[in-house]
PDB file of C-alpha atoms in Angstrom:
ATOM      1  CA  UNK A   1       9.629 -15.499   9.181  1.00 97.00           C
ATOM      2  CA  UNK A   2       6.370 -15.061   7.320  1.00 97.00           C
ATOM      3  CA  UNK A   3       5.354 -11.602   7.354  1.00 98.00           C
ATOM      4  CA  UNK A   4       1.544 -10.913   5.411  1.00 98.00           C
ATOM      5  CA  UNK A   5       0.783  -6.586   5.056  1.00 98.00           C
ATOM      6  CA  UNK A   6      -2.627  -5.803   4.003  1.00 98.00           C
ATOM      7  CA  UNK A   7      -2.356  -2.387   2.351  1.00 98.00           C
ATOM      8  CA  UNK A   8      -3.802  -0.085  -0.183  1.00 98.00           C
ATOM      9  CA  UNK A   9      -1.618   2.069  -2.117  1.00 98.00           C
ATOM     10  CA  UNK A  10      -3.686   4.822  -1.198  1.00 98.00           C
ATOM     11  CA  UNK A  11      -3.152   4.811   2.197  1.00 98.00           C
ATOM     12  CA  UNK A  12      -1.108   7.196   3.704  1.00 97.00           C
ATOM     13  CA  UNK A  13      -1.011   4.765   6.895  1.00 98.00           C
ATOM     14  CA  UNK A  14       0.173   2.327   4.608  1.00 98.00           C
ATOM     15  CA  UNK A  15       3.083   3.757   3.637  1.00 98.00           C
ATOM     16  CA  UNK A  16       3.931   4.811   7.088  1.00 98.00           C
ATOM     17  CA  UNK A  17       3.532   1.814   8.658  1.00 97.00           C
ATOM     18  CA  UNK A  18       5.566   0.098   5.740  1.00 97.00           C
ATOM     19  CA  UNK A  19       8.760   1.911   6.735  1.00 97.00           C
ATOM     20  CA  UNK A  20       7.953   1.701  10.260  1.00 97.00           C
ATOM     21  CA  UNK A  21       8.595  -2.207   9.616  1.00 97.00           C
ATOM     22  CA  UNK A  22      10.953  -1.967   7.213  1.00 97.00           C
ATOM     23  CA  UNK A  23      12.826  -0.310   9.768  1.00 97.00           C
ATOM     24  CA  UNK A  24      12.055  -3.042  12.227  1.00 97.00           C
ATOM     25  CA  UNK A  25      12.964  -5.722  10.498  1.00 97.00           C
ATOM     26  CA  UNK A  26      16.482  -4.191   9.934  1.00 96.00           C
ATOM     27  CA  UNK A  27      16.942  -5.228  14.013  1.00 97.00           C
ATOM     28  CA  UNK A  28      17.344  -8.696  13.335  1.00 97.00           C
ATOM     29  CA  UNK A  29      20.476  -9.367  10.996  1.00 94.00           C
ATOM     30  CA  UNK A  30      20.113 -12.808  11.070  1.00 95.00           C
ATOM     31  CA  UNK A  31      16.242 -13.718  10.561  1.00 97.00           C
ATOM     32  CA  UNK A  32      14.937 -14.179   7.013  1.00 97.00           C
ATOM     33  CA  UNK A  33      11.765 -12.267   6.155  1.00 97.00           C
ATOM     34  CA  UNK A  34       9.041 -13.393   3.341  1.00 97.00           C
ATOM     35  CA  UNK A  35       7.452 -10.322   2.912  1.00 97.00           C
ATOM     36  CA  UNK A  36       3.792 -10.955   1.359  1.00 97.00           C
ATOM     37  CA  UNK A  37       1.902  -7.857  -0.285  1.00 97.00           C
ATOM     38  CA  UNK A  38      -2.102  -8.684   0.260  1.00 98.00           C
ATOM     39  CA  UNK A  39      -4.190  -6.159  -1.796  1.00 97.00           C
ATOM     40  CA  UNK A  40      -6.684  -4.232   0.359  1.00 98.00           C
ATOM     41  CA  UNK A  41      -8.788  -1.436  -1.089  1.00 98.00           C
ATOM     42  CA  UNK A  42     -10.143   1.255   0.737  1.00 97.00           C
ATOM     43  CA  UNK A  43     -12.760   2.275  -2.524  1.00 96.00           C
ATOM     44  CA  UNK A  44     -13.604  -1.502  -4.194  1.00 95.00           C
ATOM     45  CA  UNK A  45     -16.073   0.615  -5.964  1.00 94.00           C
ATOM     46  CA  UNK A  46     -14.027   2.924  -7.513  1.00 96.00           C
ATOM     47  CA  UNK A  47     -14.343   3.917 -10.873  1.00 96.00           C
ATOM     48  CA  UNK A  48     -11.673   2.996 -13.345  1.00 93.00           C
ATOM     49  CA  UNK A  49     -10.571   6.042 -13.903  1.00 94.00           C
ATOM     50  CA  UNK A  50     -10.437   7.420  -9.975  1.00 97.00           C
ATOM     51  CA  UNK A  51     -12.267  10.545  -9.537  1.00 97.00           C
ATOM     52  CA  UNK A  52     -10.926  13.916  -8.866  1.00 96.00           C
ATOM     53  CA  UNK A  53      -9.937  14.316  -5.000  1.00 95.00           C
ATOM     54  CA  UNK A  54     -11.744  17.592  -4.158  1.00 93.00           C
ATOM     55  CA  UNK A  55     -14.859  15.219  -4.983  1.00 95.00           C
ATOM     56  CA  UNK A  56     -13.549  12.327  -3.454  1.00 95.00           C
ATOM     57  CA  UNK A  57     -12.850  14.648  -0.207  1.00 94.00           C
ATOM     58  CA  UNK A  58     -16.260  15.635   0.116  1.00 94.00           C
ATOM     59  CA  UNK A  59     -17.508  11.874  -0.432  1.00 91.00           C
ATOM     60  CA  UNK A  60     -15.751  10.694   2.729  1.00 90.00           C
ATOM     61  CA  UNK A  61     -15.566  13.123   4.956  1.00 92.00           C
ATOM     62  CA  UNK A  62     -18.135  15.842   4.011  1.00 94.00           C
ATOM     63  CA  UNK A  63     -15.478  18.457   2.854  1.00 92.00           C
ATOM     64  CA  UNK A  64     -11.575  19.011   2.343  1.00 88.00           C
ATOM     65  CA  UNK A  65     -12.090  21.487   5.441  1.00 93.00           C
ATOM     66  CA  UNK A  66     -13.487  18.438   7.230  1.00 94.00           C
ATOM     67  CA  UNK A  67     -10.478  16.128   5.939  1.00 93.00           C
ATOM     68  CA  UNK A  68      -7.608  18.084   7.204  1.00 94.00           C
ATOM     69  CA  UNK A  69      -7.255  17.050  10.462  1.00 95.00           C
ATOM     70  CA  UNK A  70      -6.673  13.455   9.339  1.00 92.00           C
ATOM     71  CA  UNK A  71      -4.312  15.387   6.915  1.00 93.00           C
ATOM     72  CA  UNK A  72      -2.453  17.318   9.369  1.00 95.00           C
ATOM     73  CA  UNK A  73      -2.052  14.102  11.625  1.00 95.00           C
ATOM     74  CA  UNK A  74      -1.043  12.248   8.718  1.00 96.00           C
ATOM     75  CA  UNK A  75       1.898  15.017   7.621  1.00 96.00           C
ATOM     76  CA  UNK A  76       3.117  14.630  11.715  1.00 96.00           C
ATOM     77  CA  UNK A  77       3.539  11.071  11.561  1.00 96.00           C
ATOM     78  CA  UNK A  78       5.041  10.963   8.034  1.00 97.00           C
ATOM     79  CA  UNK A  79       7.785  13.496   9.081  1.00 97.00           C
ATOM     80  CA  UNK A  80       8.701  11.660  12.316  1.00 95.00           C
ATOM     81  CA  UNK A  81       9.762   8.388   9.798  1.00 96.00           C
ATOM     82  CA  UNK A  82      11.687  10.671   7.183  1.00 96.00           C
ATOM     83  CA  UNK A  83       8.705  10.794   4.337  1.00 97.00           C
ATOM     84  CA  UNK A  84       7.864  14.224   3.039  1.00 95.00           C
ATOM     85  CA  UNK A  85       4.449  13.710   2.341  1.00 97.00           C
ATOM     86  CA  UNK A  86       2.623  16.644  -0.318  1.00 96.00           C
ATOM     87  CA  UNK A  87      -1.021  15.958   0.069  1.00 95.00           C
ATOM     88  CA  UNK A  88      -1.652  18.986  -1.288  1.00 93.00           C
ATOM     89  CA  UNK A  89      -0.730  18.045  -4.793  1.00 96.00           C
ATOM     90  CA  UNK A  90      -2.877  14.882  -4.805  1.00 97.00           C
ATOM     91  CA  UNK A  91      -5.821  16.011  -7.365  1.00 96.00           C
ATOM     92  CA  UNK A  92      -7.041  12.385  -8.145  1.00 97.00           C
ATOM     93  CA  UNK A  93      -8.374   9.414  -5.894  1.00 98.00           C
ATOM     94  CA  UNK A  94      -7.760   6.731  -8.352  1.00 98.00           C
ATOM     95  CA  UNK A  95      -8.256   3.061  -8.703  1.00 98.00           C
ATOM     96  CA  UNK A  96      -6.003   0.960  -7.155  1.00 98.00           C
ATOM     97  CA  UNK A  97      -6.120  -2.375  -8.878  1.00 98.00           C
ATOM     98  CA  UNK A  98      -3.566  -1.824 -11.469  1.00 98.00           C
ATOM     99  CA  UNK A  99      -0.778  -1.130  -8.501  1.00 98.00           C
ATOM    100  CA  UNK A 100      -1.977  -4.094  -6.738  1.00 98.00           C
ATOM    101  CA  UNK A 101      -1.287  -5.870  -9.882  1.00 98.00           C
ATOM    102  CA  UNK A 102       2.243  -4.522 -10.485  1.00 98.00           C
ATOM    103  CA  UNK A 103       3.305  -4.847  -6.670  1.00 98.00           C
ATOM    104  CA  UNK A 104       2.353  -8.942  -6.496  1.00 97.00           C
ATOM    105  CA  UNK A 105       4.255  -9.014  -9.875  1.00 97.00           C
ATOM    106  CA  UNK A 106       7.281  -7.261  -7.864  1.00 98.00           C
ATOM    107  CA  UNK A 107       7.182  -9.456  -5.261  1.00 97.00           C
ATOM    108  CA  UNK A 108       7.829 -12.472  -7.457  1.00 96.00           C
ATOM    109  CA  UNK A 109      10.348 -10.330  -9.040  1.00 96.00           C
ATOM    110  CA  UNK A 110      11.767 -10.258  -5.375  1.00 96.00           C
ATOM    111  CA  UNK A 111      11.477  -6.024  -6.010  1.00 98.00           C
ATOM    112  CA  UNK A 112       8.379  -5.816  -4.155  1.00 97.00           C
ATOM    113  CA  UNK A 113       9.416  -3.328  -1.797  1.00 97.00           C
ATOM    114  CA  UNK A 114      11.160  -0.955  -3.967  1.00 97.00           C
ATOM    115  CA  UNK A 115       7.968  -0.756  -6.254  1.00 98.00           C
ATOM    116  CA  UNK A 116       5.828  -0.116  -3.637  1.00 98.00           C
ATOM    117  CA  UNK A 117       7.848   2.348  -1.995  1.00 97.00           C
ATOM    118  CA  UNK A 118       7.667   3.948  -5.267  1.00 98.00           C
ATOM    119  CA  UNK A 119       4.257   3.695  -6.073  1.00 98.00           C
ATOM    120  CA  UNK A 120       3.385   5.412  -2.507  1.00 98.00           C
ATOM    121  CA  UNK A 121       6.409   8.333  -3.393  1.00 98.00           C
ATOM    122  CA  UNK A 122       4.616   9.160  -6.318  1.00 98.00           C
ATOM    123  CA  UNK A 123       1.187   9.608  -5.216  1.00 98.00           C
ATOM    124  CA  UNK A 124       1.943  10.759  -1.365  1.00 98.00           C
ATOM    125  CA  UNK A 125       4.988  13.137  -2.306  1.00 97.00           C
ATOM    126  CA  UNK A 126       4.604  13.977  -5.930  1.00 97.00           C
ATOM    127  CA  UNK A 127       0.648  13.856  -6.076  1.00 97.00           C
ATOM    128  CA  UNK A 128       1.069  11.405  -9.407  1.00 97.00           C
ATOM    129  CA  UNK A 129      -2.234   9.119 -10.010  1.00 98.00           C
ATOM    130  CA  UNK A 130      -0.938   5.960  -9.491  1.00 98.00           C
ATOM    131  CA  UNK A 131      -3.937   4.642 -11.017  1.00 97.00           C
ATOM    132  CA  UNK A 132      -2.367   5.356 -14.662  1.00 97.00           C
ATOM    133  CA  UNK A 133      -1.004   3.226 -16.507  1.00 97.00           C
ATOM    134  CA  UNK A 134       1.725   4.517 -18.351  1.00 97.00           C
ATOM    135  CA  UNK A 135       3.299   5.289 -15.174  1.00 98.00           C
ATOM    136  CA  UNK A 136       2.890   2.064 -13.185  1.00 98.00           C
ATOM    137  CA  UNK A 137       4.430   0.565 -16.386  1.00 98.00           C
ATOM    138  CA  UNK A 138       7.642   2.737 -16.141  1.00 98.00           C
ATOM    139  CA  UNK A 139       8.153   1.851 -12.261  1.00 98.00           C
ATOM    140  CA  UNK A 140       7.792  -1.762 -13.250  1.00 98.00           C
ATOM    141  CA  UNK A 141       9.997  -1.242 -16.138  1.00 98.00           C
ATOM    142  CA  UNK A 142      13.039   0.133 -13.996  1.00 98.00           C
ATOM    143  CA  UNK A 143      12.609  -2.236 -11.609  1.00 98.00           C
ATOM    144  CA  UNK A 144      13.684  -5.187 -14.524  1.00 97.00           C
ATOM    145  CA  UNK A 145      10.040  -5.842 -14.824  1.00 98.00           C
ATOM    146  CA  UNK A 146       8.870  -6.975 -18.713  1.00 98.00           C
ATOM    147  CA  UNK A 147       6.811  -4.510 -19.958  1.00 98.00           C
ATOM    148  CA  UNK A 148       4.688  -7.552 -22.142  1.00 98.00           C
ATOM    149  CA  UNK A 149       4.213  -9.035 -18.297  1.00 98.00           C
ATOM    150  CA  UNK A 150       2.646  -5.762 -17.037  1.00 98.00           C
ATOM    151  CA  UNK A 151       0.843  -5.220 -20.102  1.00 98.00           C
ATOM    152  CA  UNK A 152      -0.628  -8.754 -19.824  1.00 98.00           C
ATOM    153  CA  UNK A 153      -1.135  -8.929 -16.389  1.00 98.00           C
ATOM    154  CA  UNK A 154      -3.056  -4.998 -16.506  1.00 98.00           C
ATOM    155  CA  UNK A 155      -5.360  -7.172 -19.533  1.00 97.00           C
ATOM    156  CA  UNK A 156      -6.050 -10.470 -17.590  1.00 97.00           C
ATOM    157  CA  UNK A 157      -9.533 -10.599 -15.765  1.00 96.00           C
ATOM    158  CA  UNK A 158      -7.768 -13.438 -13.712  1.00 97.00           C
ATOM    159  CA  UNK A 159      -5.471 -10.911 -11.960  1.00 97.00           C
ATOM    160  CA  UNK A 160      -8.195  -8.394 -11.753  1.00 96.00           C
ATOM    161  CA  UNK A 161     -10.547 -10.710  -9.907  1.00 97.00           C
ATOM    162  CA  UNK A 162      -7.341 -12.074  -7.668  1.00 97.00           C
ATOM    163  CA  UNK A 163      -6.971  -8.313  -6.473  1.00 97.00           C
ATOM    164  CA  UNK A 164     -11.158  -7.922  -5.441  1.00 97.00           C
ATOM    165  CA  UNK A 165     -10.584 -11.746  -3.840  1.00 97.00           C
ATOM    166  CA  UNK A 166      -8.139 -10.793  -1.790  1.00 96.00           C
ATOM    167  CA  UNK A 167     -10.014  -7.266  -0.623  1.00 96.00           C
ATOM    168  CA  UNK A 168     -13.468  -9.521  -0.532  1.00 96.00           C
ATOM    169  CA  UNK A 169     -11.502 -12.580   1.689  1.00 96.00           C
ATOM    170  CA  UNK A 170      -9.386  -9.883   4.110  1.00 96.00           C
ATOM    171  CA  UNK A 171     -12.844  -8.106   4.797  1.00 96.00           C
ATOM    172  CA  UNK A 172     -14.235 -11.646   6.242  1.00 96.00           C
ATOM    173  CA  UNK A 173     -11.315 -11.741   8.203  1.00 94.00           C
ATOM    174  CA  UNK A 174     -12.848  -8.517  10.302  1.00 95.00           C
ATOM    175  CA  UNK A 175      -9.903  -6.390   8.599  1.00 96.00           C
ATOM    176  CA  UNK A 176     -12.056  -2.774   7.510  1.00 92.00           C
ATOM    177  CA  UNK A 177      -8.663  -1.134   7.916  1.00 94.00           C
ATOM    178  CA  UNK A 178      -5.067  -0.738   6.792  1.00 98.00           C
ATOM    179  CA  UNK A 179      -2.287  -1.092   7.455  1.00 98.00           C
ATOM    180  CA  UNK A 180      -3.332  -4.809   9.041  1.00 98.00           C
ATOM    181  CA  UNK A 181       0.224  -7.189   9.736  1.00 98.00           C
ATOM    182  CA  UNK A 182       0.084 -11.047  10.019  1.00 98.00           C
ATOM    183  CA  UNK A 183       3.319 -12.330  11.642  1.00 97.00           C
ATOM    184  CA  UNK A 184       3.671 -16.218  11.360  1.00 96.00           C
ATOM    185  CA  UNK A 185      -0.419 -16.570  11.235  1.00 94.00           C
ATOM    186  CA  UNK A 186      -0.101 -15.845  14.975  1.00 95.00           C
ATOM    187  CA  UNK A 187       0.600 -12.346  15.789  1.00 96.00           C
ATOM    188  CA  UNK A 188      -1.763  -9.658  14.555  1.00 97.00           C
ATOM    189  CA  UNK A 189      -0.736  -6.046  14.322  1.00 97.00           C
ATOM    190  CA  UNK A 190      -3.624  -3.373  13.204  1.00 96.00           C
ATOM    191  CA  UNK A 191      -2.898  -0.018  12.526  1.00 96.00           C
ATOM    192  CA  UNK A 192       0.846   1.996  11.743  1.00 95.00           C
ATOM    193  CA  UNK A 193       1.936   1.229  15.037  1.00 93.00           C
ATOM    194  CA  UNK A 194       5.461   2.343  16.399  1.00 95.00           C
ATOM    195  CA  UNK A 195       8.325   0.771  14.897  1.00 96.00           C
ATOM    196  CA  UNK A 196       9.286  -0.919  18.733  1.00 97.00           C
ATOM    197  CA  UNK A 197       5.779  -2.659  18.606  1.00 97.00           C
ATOM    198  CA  UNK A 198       6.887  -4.567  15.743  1.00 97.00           C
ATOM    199  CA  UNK A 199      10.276  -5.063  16.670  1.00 98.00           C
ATOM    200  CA  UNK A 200       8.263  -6.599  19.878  1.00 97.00           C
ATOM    201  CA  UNK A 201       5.908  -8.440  17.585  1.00 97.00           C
ATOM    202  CA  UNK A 202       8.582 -10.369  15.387  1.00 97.00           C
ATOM    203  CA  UNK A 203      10.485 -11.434  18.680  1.00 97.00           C
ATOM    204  CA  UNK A 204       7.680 -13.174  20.064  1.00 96.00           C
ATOM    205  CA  UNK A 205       7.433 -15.056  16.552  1.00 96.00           C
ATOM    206  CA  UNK A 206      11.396 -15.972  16.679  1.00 93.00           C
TER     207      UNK A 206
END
C-alpha cells in the first residue's frame, strides 16, 4: 500500500501526525507499506540561514504572546502520542531544504523514518536548528548514510530545485497545509488526525 506524507520538518503537526500513523500502520501485520516523504515547506522563502524564532514569532503571528496558544495546543497533543515536545528551546526558524534533502536520501536508504523521526527530536525536543549542516550530516551518518552522498547531494542545484518542485507542485494540488496523507492516490487525509482515522483510512484502501 502506497502511502505519500507531505510534511515539513518544521511542523510540529508533522511530527505528530507521523507517529499517529506510524502507530496505525502497526494494526495491519500483514500489509506492506511504501512510505513516500514529499517535501512541503511552510517558509519557501526562507533565508538560508533561518532566522532567529523570537523574529520569526512575531512574523507569523504578530508576537510569541500571540503564538502560544498554538503552542500550548501543540504541547497537549504531543503528550497524548508520547513526544515531549520543548518549544521553548527552539531559538531558530531555519531552512528546511537541507532535511528534505537528507530524508528522500533516507528513504532510498530504506531509513527514512528513523531520520526523520530524528530530525523532528532534535528541533521539537532539543531546540537544535535542523537547518545546519554539520548536524543533518551526523544523523545521516549514523543512519549508514555516506557522508560524500550528503555532502553532494547538500551541493547539487538538482536536489535543491527537486525540494521547491515538490513544495511548488503540492501547492497546485490545493495542499497550503501539513501534515497532508495520500493513501493509494484515492484516500486523502488533511491534518494530524487521530490515529483510528487512519487506521479507518488504510482499510478502505485494502
Amino acid at each position: 500500500m502506497k502511502i505519500k506524507v507531505f510534511a515539513d520538518t518544521i511542523c510540529g503537526w508533522c511530527y505528530i501526525g507521523h507517529s499517529k500513523l506510524l502507530k496505525a500502520v502497526r494494526a495491519f501485520e500483514d500489509v506492506i507499506f511504501d512510505f513516500e516523504h514529499v517535501p512541503f515547506q511552510l517558509n519557501p522563502d526562507m533565508p538560508k540561514n533561518g532566522m532567529s524564532r523570537s523574529k520569526y514569532l512575531k512574523f507569523k503571528f504578530g508576537s510569541k504572546k500571540l503564538a502560544q496558544p498554538m503552542y500550548d495546543s501543540m504541547n497537549v497533543e504531543a503528550k497524548k502520542v508520547g513526544l515531549k515536545f520543548n518549544l521553548e528551546n527552539i531559538t531558530v526558524t531555519p531552512n528546511t531544504k537541507f532535511s528534505h534533502i537528507l530524508i528522500m536520501l533516507a528513504f532510498k536508504k530504506k531509513v527514512g523514518h528513523k531520520v526523520l523521526e530524528e530530525i523532528f527530536e532534535s528541533y521539537f525536543c532539543k531546540g537544535i536548528d535542523i537547518g545546519n549542516m554539520d548536524l543533518l550530516i551526523k544523523i545521516g551518518k549514523s543512519n549508514a548514510i555516506e557522508e560524500k552522498k550528503i555532502i553532494d547531494a547538500f551541493s547539487s542545484e538538482k536536489e535543491i530545485k527537486n525540494i521547491d518542485q515538490n513544495d511548488i507542485a503540492a501547492r497546485r494540488m490545493g495542499i497550503n497545509g501539513v501534515p497532508f496523507f495520500v493513501i493509494n492516490n484515492k484516500t486523502y487525509i488533511s491534518g494530524a488526525q487521530s490515529t483510528t482515522n487512519l487506521i479507518e483510512a488504510i482499510k478502505v484502501n485494502l
